[in-house]
């Protein structure tokens, strides 16, 4: 049933910057709520609902794109200098629209290494990786933008078309064991649904500028991979110890194993009352399995 106090109506117009995996899922879903949605891409898509935006070539979208915009969501990562690509070029333009709401997809990488301990929005960010320092810089740019910004900190994103199943299928799987190492994750549908839930309840619940969206069960990579092999009824390869495996990992792949944290969703799920669709990797991966081509 539709929420009668919902701040979402079919008069809403969303601009989504960076329509990759999460942006596409969000756009599809929010259109089902009757909202108008225009999405950016760095290349011309030959689609009336898509417009070209590439921060690297100073390409400013056509004026028509901005008419009647009520909501903005950015899914674009920091540029190489750690600046936010959208704010760098369009900050004044977006401010002039006086949007009702602006969302920004960030990462839980800004928390840095918590050595396996739980981390929440109350904890001070302590980014270790260069890319996470850039990300924190972008978060701060948004927070200082005078826009009604809501930042969503996300752990590893997966869903149909981007999950361990694809890694297995493409022979990219590495079964690595590292003592006490866990990862947090989130199914793409829960990113979208949590944001829509917050928008629908915006008028009746306390506004939080920073919110983690993560599932209930941080766990080791091996548990996830084993579960996928079980669903496929295949035998999982023997695990390799991290110290051995790391010699062959790219620097970026290695960097993910340096940090170890459990991301808390208490604010979203307990305080604000969002009910996860896929509370655990098992539920989420079953959904991916059922959607395998
Ligand atoms: N993947 C993860 O596990 C993960 C985890 C936590 C947080 N995040 C962050 O959450 C956000 C959404 O993640 P995602 O995996 O859904 O993203 P994604 O699929 O990688 O999509 C990113 C989008 O950003 C656009 N983009 C990149 N650089 C741009 C630039 N300079 N100017 C204009 N557009 C640019 C890309 O445009 P094109 O479509 O033209 O390529 C793409 O549509 C990202 O900021 C990501 O870094 C990701």
GROMACS .gro file of C-alpha atoms and ligand atoms in nm:
model
  341
    1UNK     CA    1   0.000   0.000   0.000
    2UNK     CA    2   0.124   0.352  -0.077
    3UNK     CA    3   0.241   0.557   0.215
    4UNK     CA    4  -0.008   0.844   0.246
    5UNK     CA    5   0.248   1.080   0.401
    6UNK     CA    6   0.496   0.995   0.124
    7UNK     CA    7   0.703   1.284  -0.006
    8UNK     CA    8   0.723   1.102  -0.342
    9UNK     CA    9   0.467   1.186  -0.607
   10UNK     CA   10   0.440   1.155  -0.982
   11UNK     CA   11   0.528   1.526  -1.000
   12UNK     CA   12   0.882   1.442  -0.892
   13UNK     CA   13   1.164   1.459  -1.141
   14UNK     CA   14   1.490   1.282  -1.064
   15UNK     CA   15   1.827   1.352  -1.221
   16UNK     CA   16   2.061   1.058  -1.172
   17UNK     CA   17   2.429   1.126  -1.234
   18UNK     CA   18   2.627   0.813  -1.318
   19UNK     CA   19   2.387   0.543  -1.421
   20UNK     CA   20   2.596   0.231  -1.371
   21UNK     CA   21   2.491  -0.074  -1.169
   22UNK     CA   22   2.320   0.100  -0.874
   23UNK     CA   23   2.198   0.403  -1.069
   24UNK     CA   24   2.025   0.187  -1.329
   25UNK     CA   25   1.848  -0.021  -1.064
   26UNK     CA   26   1.735   0.293  -0.884
   27UNK     CA   27   1.613   0.459  -1.206
   28UNK     CA   28   1.407   0.156  -1.309
   29UNK     CA   29   1.243   0.128  -0.967
   30UNK     CA   30   1.169   0.495  -0.909
   31UNK     CA   31   1.005   0.514  -1.254
   32UNK     CA   32   0.760   0.249  -1.131
   33UNK     CA   33   0.660   0.502  -0.861
   34UNK     CA   34   0.549   0.733  -1.140
   35UNK     CA   35   0.845   0.971  -1.115
   36UNK     CA   36   1.019   1.122  -1.418
   37UNK     CA   37   1.382   1.013  -1.434
   38UNK     CA   38   1.669   1.137  -1.649
   39UNK     CA   39   2.004   0.961  -1.625
   40UNK     CA   40   2.356   1.066  -1.722
   41UNK     CA   41   2.614   0.874  -1.919
   42UNK     CA   42   2.956   0.965  -2.054
   43UNK     CA   43   2.853   0.849  -2.399
   44UNK     CA   44   2.549   0.927  -2.610
   45UNK     CA   45   2.290   0.655  -2.550
   46UNK     CA   46   2.033   0.749  -2.812
   47UNK     CA   47   1.770   0.738  -2.536
   48UNK     CA   48   1.543   1.039  -2.464
   49UNK     CA   49   1.577   0.973  -2.091
   50UNK     CA   50   1.955   0.980  -2.101
   51UNK     CA   51   2.183   1.283  -2.128
   52UNK     CA   52   2.558   1.317  -2.165
   53UNK     CA   53   2.763   1.427  -1.866
   54UNK     CA   54   3.138   1.376  -1.841
   55UNK     CA   55   3.318   1.581  -1.578
   56UNK     CA   56   3.649   1.531  -1.757
   57UNK     CA   57   3.553   1.731  -2.064
   58UNK     CA   58   3.349   2.003  -1.894
   59UNK     CA   59   3.041   1.893  -2.085
   60UNK     CA   60   2.741   2.079  -1.935
   61UNK     CA   61   2.402   1.917  -1.998
   62UNK     CA   62   2.140   2.105  -2.194
   63UNK     CA   63   1.922   2.354  -1.998
   64UNK     CA   64   1.605   2.146  -2.066
   65UNK     CA   65   1.743   1.861  -1.858
   66UNK     CA   66   1.713   2.070  -1.542
   67UNK     CA   67   1.356   2.195  -1.586
   68UNK     CA   68   1.133   2.088  -1.296
   69UNK     CA   69   1.398   1.882  -1.118
   70UNK     CA   70   1.297   1.800  -0.758
   71UNK     CA   71   1.548   1.525  -0.670
   72UNK     CA   72   1.913   1.458  -0.759
   73UNK     CA   73   2.112   1.138  -0.700
   74UNK     CA   74   2.484   1.112  -0.772
   75UNK     CA   75   2.646   0.770  -0.813
   76UNK     CA   76   2.973   0.903  -0.959
   77UNK     CA   77   3.300   0.830  -0.776
   78UNK     CA   78   3.557   1.104  -0.700
   79UNK     CA   79   3.772   1.228  -0.987
   80UNK     CA   80   4.147   1.164  -0.989
   81UNK     CA   81   4.212   1.478  -0.783
   82UNK     CA   82   3.958   1.378  -0.517
   83UNK     CA   83   3.701   1.635  -0.628
   84UNK     CA   84   3.336   1.552  -0.673
   85UNK     CA   85   3.266   1.540  -1.049
   86UNK     CA   86   2.909   1.670  -1.019
   87UNK     CA   87   2.978   1.955  -0.777
   88UNK     CA   88   3.288   2.058  -0.969
   89UNK     CA   89   3.079   2.146  -1.272
   90UNK     CA   90   2.717   2.175  -1.164
   91UNK     CA   91   2.713   2.298  -0.804
   92UNK     CA   92   2.569   2.642  -0.883
   93UNK     CA   93   2.322   2.496  -1.130
   94UNK     CA   94   2.190   2.240  -0.879
   95UNK     CA   95   2.170   2.502  -0.605
   96UNK     CA   96   1.965   2.724  -0.836
   97UNK     CA   97   1.707   2.443  -0.872
   98UNK     CA   98   1.642   2.435  -0.493
   99UNK     CA   99   1.584   2.058  -0.505
  100UNK     CA  100   1.380   1.889  -0.230
  101UNK     CA  101   1.645   1.623  -0.183
  102UNK     CA  102   1.994   1.532  -0.304
  103UNK     CA  103   2.143   1.184  -0.254
  104UNK     CA  104   2.504   1.075  -0.286
  105UNK     CA  105   2.631   0.717  -0.299
  106UNK     CA  106   2.953   0.693  -0.097
  107UNK     CA  107   3.148   0.400   0.046
  108UNK     CA  108   3.210   0.252   0.388
  109UNK     CA  109   3.580   0.272   0.290
  110UNK     CA  110   3.577   0.614   0.460
  111UNK     CA  111   3.573   0.435   0.798
  112UNK     CA  112   3.913   0.275   0.731
  113UNK     CA  113   4.028  -0.036   0.915
  114UNK     CA  114   3.834  -0.129   1.230
  115UNK     CA  115   4.016  -0.462   1.269
  116UNK     CA  116   3.691  -0.657   1.241
  117UNK     CA  117   3.496  -0.439   1.485
  118UNK     CA  118   3.154  -0.291   1.413
  119UNK     CA  119   3.147   0.062   1.281
  120UNK     CA  120   2.855   0.304   1.263
  121UNK     CA  121   2.777   0.657   1.146
  122UNK     CA  122   2.865   0.778   1.498
  123UNK     CA  123   3.228   0.679   1.445
  124UNK     CA  124   3.472   0.931   1.302
  125UNK     CA  125   3.580   0.840   0.948
  126UNK     CA  126   3.943   0.736   0.938
  127UNK     CA  127   4.016   0.656   0.574
  128UNK     CA  128   4.335   0.463   0.514
  129UNK     CA  129   4.332   0.416   0.136
  130UNK     CA  130   4.399   0.714  -0.092
  131UNK     CA  131   4.071   0.650  -0.275
  132UNK     CA  132   3.880   0.659   0.054
  133UNK     CA  133   4.047   0.987   0.150
  134UNK     CA  134   3.925   1.126  -0.184
  135UNK     CA  135   3.580   0.990  -0.109
  136UNK     CA  136   3.568   1.158   0.230
  137UNK     CA  137   3.669   1.481   0.061
  138UNK     CA  138   3.370   1.445  -0.178
  139UNK     CA  139   3.136   1.371   0.114
  140UNK     CA  140   3.255   1.692   0.279
  141UNK     CA  141   3.206   1.889  -0.042
  142UNK     CA  142   2.846   1.766  -0.053
  143UNK     CA  143   2.788   1.836   0.317
  144UNK     CA  144   2.918   2.191   0.271
  145UNK     CA  145   2.717   2.252  -0.047
  146UNK     CA  146   2.408   2.401   0.123
  147UNK     CA  147   2.200   2.138  -0.056
  148UNK     CA  148   1.956   1.904   0.130
  149UNK     CA  149   2.212   1.623   0.101
  150UNK     CA  150   2.178   1.266   0.225
  151UNK     CA  151   2.490   1.049   0.196
  152UNK     CA  152   2.464   0.670   0.176
  153UNK     CA  153   2.774   0.476   0.279
  154UNK     CA  154   2.783   0.144   0.098
  155UNK     CA  155   2.995  -0.171   0.140
  156UNK     CA  156   3.048  -0.419  -0.151
  157UNK     CA  157   2.754  -0.395  -0.389
  158UNK     CA  158   2.621  -0.708  -0.557
  159UNK     CA  159   2.307  -0.820  -0.735
  160UNK     CA  160   2.187  -1.001  -1.047
  161UNK     CA  161   2.455  -0.965  -1.315
  162UNK     CA  162   2.729  -0.864  -1.068
  163UNK     CA  163   2.797  -1.127  -0.806
  164UNK     CA  164   3.025  -1.418  -0.717
  165UNK     CA  165   2.838  -1.624  -0.978
  166UNK     CA  166   2.979  -1.405  -1.256
  167UNK     CA  167   3.330  -1.440  -1.108
  168UNK     CA  168   3.291  -1.819  -1.107
  169UNK     CA  169   3.152  -1.821  -1.461
  170UNK     CA  170   3.432  -1.596  -1.593
  171UNK     CA  171   3.704  -1.796  -1.416
  172UNK     CA  172   3.790  -1.493  -1.204
  173UNK     CA  173   3.726  -1.658  -0.870
  174UNK     CA  174   4.003  -1.676  -0.611
  175UNK     CA  175   3.923  -1.865  -0.293
  176UNK     CA  176   4.137  -1.689  -0.035
  177UNK     CA  177   4.159  -1.755   0.335
  178UNK     CA  178   4.267  -1.486   0.579
  179UNK     CA  179   4.215  -1.541   0.950
  180UNK     CA  180   3.925  -1.342   1.101
  181UNK     CA  181   3.878  -1.139   0.782
  182UNK     CA  182   3.519  -1.032   0.709
  183UNK     CA  183   3.353  -0.817   0.445
  184UNK     CA  184   3.024  -0.632   0.458
  185UNK     CA  185   2.799  -0.623   0.154
  186UNK     CA  186   2.466  -0.499   0.022
  187UNK     CA  187   2.229  -0.619  -0.249
  188UNK     CA  188   2.159  -0.348  -0.509
  189UNK     CA  189   1.782  -0.381  -0.453
  190UNK     CA  190   1.826  -0.285  -0.088
  191UNK     CA  191   2.018   0.030  -0.182
  192UNK     CA  192   1.726   0.140  -0.399
  193UNK     CA  193   1.452   0.029  -0.163
  194UNK     CA  194   1.615   0.182   0.144
  195UNK     CA  195   1.650   0.518  -0.031
  196UNK     CA  196   1.290   0.506  -0.150
  197UNK     CA  197   1.176   0.408   0.201
  198UNK     CA  198   1.361   0.710   0.344
  199UNK     CA  199   1.213   0.939   0.080
  200UNK     CA  200   0.863   0.810   0.142
  201UNK     CA  201   0.900   0.870   0.514
  202UNK     CA  202   1.097   1.193   0.486
  203UNK     CA  203   0.814   1.406   0.622
  204UNK     CA  204   0.752   1.189   0.926
  205UNK     CA  205   1.096   1.074   1.043
  206UNK     CA  206   1.412   1.241   1.165
  207UNK     CA  207   1.647   1.342   0.882
  208UNK     CA  208   1.996   1.192   0.893
  209UNK     CA  209   2.256   1.332   0.652
  210UNK     CA  210   2.472   1.016   0.664
  211UNK     CA  211   2.334   0.661   0.661
  212UNK     CA  212   2.500   0.320   0.617
  213UNK     CA  213   2.316   0.073   0.396
  214UNK     CA  214   2.457  -0.273   0.468
  215UNK     CA  215   2.310  -0.617   0.532
  216UNK     CA  216   2.294  -0.791   0.872
  217UNK     CA  217   2.568  -1.045   0.816
  218UNK     CA  218   2.925  -0.939   0.746
  219UNK     CA  219   3.118  -1.260   0.686
  220UNK     CA  220   3.423  -1.412   0.522
  221UNK     CA  221   3.457  -1.425   0.145
  222UNK     CA  222   3.492  -1.803   0.163
  223UNK     CA  223   3.147  -1.848   0.318
  224UNK     CA  224   2.998  -1.653   0.028
  225UNK     CA  225   3.190  -1.842  -0.239
  226UNK     CA  226   3.111  -2.179  -0.079
  227UNK     CA  227   2.742  -2.093  -0.077
  228UNK     CA  228   2.751  -2.010  -0.450
  229UNK     CA  229   2.928  -2.337  -0.532
  230UNK     CA  230   2.669  -2.522  -0.324
  231UNK     CA  231   2.384  -2.360  -0.519
  232UNK     CA  232   2.559  -2.447  -0.846
  233UNK     CA  233   2.616  -2.802  -0.716
  234UNK     CA  234   2.985  -2.767  -0.798
  235UNK     CA  235   3.294  -2.828  -0.589
  236UNK     CA  236   3.470  -2.519  -0.455
  237UNK     CA  237   3.846  -2.504  -0.530
  238UNK     CA  238   4.081  -2.546  -0.233
  239UNK     CA  239   4.135  -2.214  -0.050
  240UNK     CA  240   4.474  -2.043  -0.082
  241UNK     CA  241   4.626  -1.861   0.216
  242UNK     CA  242   4.619  -1.483   0.173
  243UNK     CA  243   4.997  -1.453   0.215
  244UNK     CA  244   5.040  -1.685  -0.085
  245UNK     CA  245   4.754  -1.543  -0.292
  246UNK     CA  246   4.854  -1.180  -0.250
  247UNK     CA  247   5.161  -1.223  -0.475
  248UNK     CA  248   4.924  -1.257  -0.767
  249UNK     CA  249   4.664  -1.000  -0.663
  250UNK     CA  250   4.655  -0.657  -0.824
  251UNK     CA  251   4.730  -0.365  -0.588
  252UNK     CA  252   4.360  -0.270  -0.589
  253UNK     CA  253   4.252  -0.629  -0.507
  254UNK     CA  254   4.514  -0.646  -0.229
  255UNK     CA  255   4.393  -0.317  -0.084
  256UNK     CA  256   4.048  -0.465  -0.012
  257UNK     CA  257   4.209  -0.728   0.213
  258UNK     CA  258   4.399  -0.472   0.420
  259UNK     CA  259   4.083  -0.343   0.584
  260UNK     CA  260   3.853  -0.549   0.801
  261UNK     CA  261   3.526  -0.404   0.930
  262UNK     CA  262   3.170  -0.492   1.017
  263UNK     CA  263   2.936  -0.217   0.901
  264UNK     CA  264   2.641  -0.153   1.128
  265UNK     CA  265   2.294  -0.091   0.980
  266UNK     CA  266   2.135  -0.009   1.317
  267UNK     CA  267   2.049   0.349   1.224
  268UNK     CA  268   1.872   0.246   0.903
  269UNK     CA  269   1.710  -0.075   1.021
  270UNK     CA  270   1.647  -0.026   1.394
  271UNK     CA  271   1.609   0.349   1.440
  272UNK     CA  272   1.452   0.435   1.104
  273UNK     CA  273   1.268   0.105   1.060
  274UNK     CA  274   1.382  -0.006   0.714
  275UNK     CA  275   1.329  -0.380   0.660
  276UNK     CA  276   1.599  -0.533   0.442
  277UNK     CA  277   1.482  -0.746   0.150
  278UNK     CA  278   1.806  -0.945   0.162
  279UNK     CA  279   1.923  -0.941   0.523
  280UNK     CA  280   2.193  -1.199   0.453
  281UNK     CA  281   2.422  -1.292   0.166
  282UNK     CA  282   2.236  -1.623   0.140
  283UNK     CA  283   1.904  -1.455   0.062
  284UNK     CA  284   2.069  -1.209  -0.177
  285UNK     CA  285   2.269  -1.474  -0.362
  286UNK     CA  286   1.966  -1.695  -0.398
  287UNK     CA  287   1.804  -1.404  -0.582
  288UNK     CA  288   2.114  -1.373  -0.806
  289UNK     CA  289   2.112  -1.749  -0.866
  290UNK     CA  290   1.746  -1.743  -0.973
  291UNK     CA  291   1.829  -1.461  -1.216
  292UNK     CA  292   2.133  -1.627  -1.374
  293UNK     CA  293   2.126  -1.635  -1.754
  294LIG     N1  294   3.091  -0.139  -0.662
  294LIG     C1  295   3.096  -0.145  -0.530
  294LIG     O1  296   3.105  -0.254  -0.469
  294LIG     C2  297   3.086  -0.017  -0.450
  294LIG     C3  298   3.089  -0.024  -0.311
  294LIG     C4  299   3.070   0.091  -0.237
  294LIG     C5  300   3.052   0.213  -0.301
  294LIG     N2  301   3.055   0.219  -0.438
  294LIG     C6  302   3.035   0.350  -0.499
  294LIG     O2  303   2.894   0.369  -0.513
  294LIG     C7  304   2.865   0.437  -0.637
  294LIG     C8  305   2.779   0.347  -0.723
  294LIG     O3  306   2.847   0.224  -0.743
  294LIG     P1  307   2.820   0.136  -0.874
  294LIG     O4  308   2.907   0.016  -0.859
  294LIG     O5  309   2.676   0.123  -0.896
  294LIG     O6  310   2.885   0.234  -0.984
  294LIG     P2  311   2.923   0.202  -1.136
  294LIG     O7  312   2.843   0.089  -1.189
  294LIG     O8  313   3.072   0.191  -1.143
  294LIG     O9  314   2.877   0.337  -1.207
  294LIG     C9  315   2.947   0.457  -1.189
  294LIG    C10  316   2.892   0.558  -1.287
  294LIG    O10  317   2.970   0.678  -1.279
  294LIG    C11  318   2.986   0.733  -1.408
  294LIG     N3  319   3.111   0.812  -1.410
  294LIG    C12  320   3.233   0.775  -1.366
  294LIG     N4  321   3.320   0.876  -1.379
  294LIG    C13  322   3.251   0.981  -1.434
  294LIG    C14  323   3.284   1.114  -1.472
  294LIG     N5  324   3.408   1.160  -1.456
  294LIG     N6  325   3.190   1.193  -1.525
  294LIG    C15  326   3.063   1.147  -1.543
  294LIG     N7  327   3.025   1.021  -1.508
  294LIG    C16  328   3.118   0.940  -1.455
  294LIG    C17  329   2.992   0.612  -1.501
  294LIG    O11  330   2.947   0.657  -1.627
  294LIG     P3  331   2.938   0.565  -1.759
  294LIG    O12  332   2.806   0.494  -1.747
  294LIG    O13  333   2.941   0.659  -1.871
  294LIG    O14  334   3.056   0.472  -1.752
  294LIG    C18  335   2.896   0.513  -1.433
  294LIG    O15  336   2.766   0.527  -1.483
  294LIG    C19  337   3.001   0.471  -0.698
  294LIG    O16  338   3.040   0.598  -0.658
  294LIG    C20  339   3.091   0.365  -0.639
  294LIG    O17  340   3.227   0.407  -0.638
  294LIG    C21  341   3.069   0.106  -0.513
   0.00000   0.00000   0.00000
